[in-house]
Amino acid sequence: MSKVALVTGGSRGIGLGIARKLAEEGIALAINGVRDEESASAALDELRSLGVRVAYLQGNIAVKEDREAILEGLKSKFGKIDILVNNAGVAPRTRNDLFDISEEDYDHLMDINQKGTFFLTQGIAKWMAALKTETPEAELSIVNITSISATVASKIRASYCMSKASLSMFSKVLAVKMAEFGIPVYEIQPGVIETDMIEKVRETYHQGVKNGMTLEPRMGMPEDIGKVVAALVRGDLPYSTGQVLTVDGGMTIARM
């Protein structure tokens, strides 16, 4: 049986770019998203056209019952999991100054980006550990998609930066824990990527690129992240568990 990957937030944006590249590797896909399956049908059909099995697991990872349903859906539809890609996340509803962020908006973002990812991973990682114990030769892995915002501060996106910084530390702790079972964990920190998440500030970023914000003179594409994930789960970066790969076109390199 082919490998099976769960990609959270996999029906659009960076998640879809990742799913495409995994499908090209012949990896069966469990795609999670909050939209109903009909709304995600175009993306799912595209992935199926690449010749792999695709199942849609609708659910909001911020909700305990939905997380449980995602795990049960994986077990019932595939019976195993080889790759977990934690990609689901949201941007701030509004870009407010640190002094003006509401508790409601803070909770909404943290419940999805931080808490939801933590507890979904907890449940799936336990299962992966058991699978690896049963089949030691299985090649399992976990990839967390965070952001350069884990290390680059923004006073108008404080809660978002904090959520990504938390996930960055979670990646390290998870790498330590999963090493007990021989399961590598990686973190990818994307820079500015062309997705609907940046719709409100797209022109600002395009202008930034023109003005030298990135060393490579373009914005990133979802497939850029997908190619890196594919390399990781193929095992092209051995002896590297816990490592952080920054995919930002050189944006965060300190310059004089």
mmCIF file of N, CA and C in Angstrom, residues 16 53 55 61 63 78-80 121 126-127 170 178 209 239 245:
data_model
loop_
_atom_site.group_PDB
_atom_site.id
_atom_site.type_symbol
_atom_site.label_atom_id
_atom_site.label_comp_id
_atom_site.label_asym_id
_atom_site.label_seq_id
_atom_site.Cartn_x
_atom_site.Cartn_y
_atom_site.Cartn_z
ATOM 1 N N LEU A 16 -2.635 23.067 -0.373
ATOM 2 C CA LEU A 16 -2.895 22.444 -1.671
ATOM 3 C C LEU A 16 -1.602 22.286 -2.456
ATOM 4 N N ARG A 53 -5.202 8.047 -4.346
ATOM 5 C CA ARG A 53 -6.440 8.029 -3.569
ATOM 6 C C ARG A 53 -6.511 9.284 -2.711
ATOM 7 N N ALA A 55 -9.081 11.300 0.148
ATOM 8 C CA ALA A 55 -10.267 11.354 1.009
ATOM 9 C C ALA A 55 -10.312 12.716 1.681
ATOM 10 N N ILE A 61 -9.956 22.113 13.299
ATOM 11 C CA ILE A 61 -9.035 21.533 14.270
ATOM 12 C C ILE A 61 -9.099 22.236 15.625
ATOM 13 N N VAL A 63 -11.750 22.469 17.274
ATOM 14 C CA VAL A 63 -12.864 21.829 17.985
ATOM 15 C C VAL A 63 -12.486 20.382 18.327
ATOM 16 N N PHE A 78 -8.190 4.695 5.843
ATOM 17 C CA PHE A 78 -6.863 4.260 5.416
ATOM 18 C C PHE A 78 -6.245 3.187 6.312
ATOM 19 N N GLY A 79 -6.572 3.202 7.578
ATOM 20 C CA GLY A 79 -6.017 2.211 8.492
ATOM 21 C C GLY A 79 -4.596 2.477 8.922
ATOM 22 N N LYS A 80 -4.017 3.570 8.447
ATOM 23 C CA LYS A 80 -2.652 3.915 8.840
ATOM 24 C C LYS A 80 -2.388 5.361 8.460
ATOM 25 N N THR A 121 -2.134 16.870 16.750
ATOM 26 C CA THR A 121 -0.854 16.174 16.626
ATOM 27 C C THR A 121 -0.659 15.185 17.763
ATOM 28 N N LYS A 126 0.555 9.733 18.816
ATOM 29 C CA LYS A 126 0.426 8.506 19.617
ATOM 30 C C LYS A 126 0.178 7.307 18.707
ATOM 31 N N TRP A 127 -0.699 7.505 17.737
ATOM 32 C CA TRP A 127 -0.999 6.428 16.786
ATOM 33 C C TRP A 127 0.229 6.102 15.935
ATOM 34 N N PHE A 170 7.094 23.855 19.703
ATOM 35 C CA PHE A 170 6.416 22.560 19.690
ATOM 36 C C PHE A 170 7.133 21.595 18.750
ATOM 37 N N MET A 178 9.414 12.196 19.533
ATOM 38 C CA MET A 178 9.242 11.203 18.481
ATOM 39 C C MET A 178 10.546 10.495 18.132
ATOM 40 N N VAL A 209 8.573 43.366 -2.626
ATOM 41 C CA VAL A 209 9.465 42.546 -3.447
ATOM 42 C C VAL A 209 10.178 43.418 -4.474
ATOM 43 N N TYR A 239 19.271 12.401 8.815
ATOM 44 C CA TYR A 239 20.036 12.809 9.993
ATOM 45 C C TYR A 239 19.770 14.272 10.332
ATOM 46 N N LEU A 245 13.633 24.648 8.223
ATOM 47 C CA LEU A 245 13.965 25.085 6.872
ATOM 48 C C LEU A 245 13.187 26.358 6.577
#
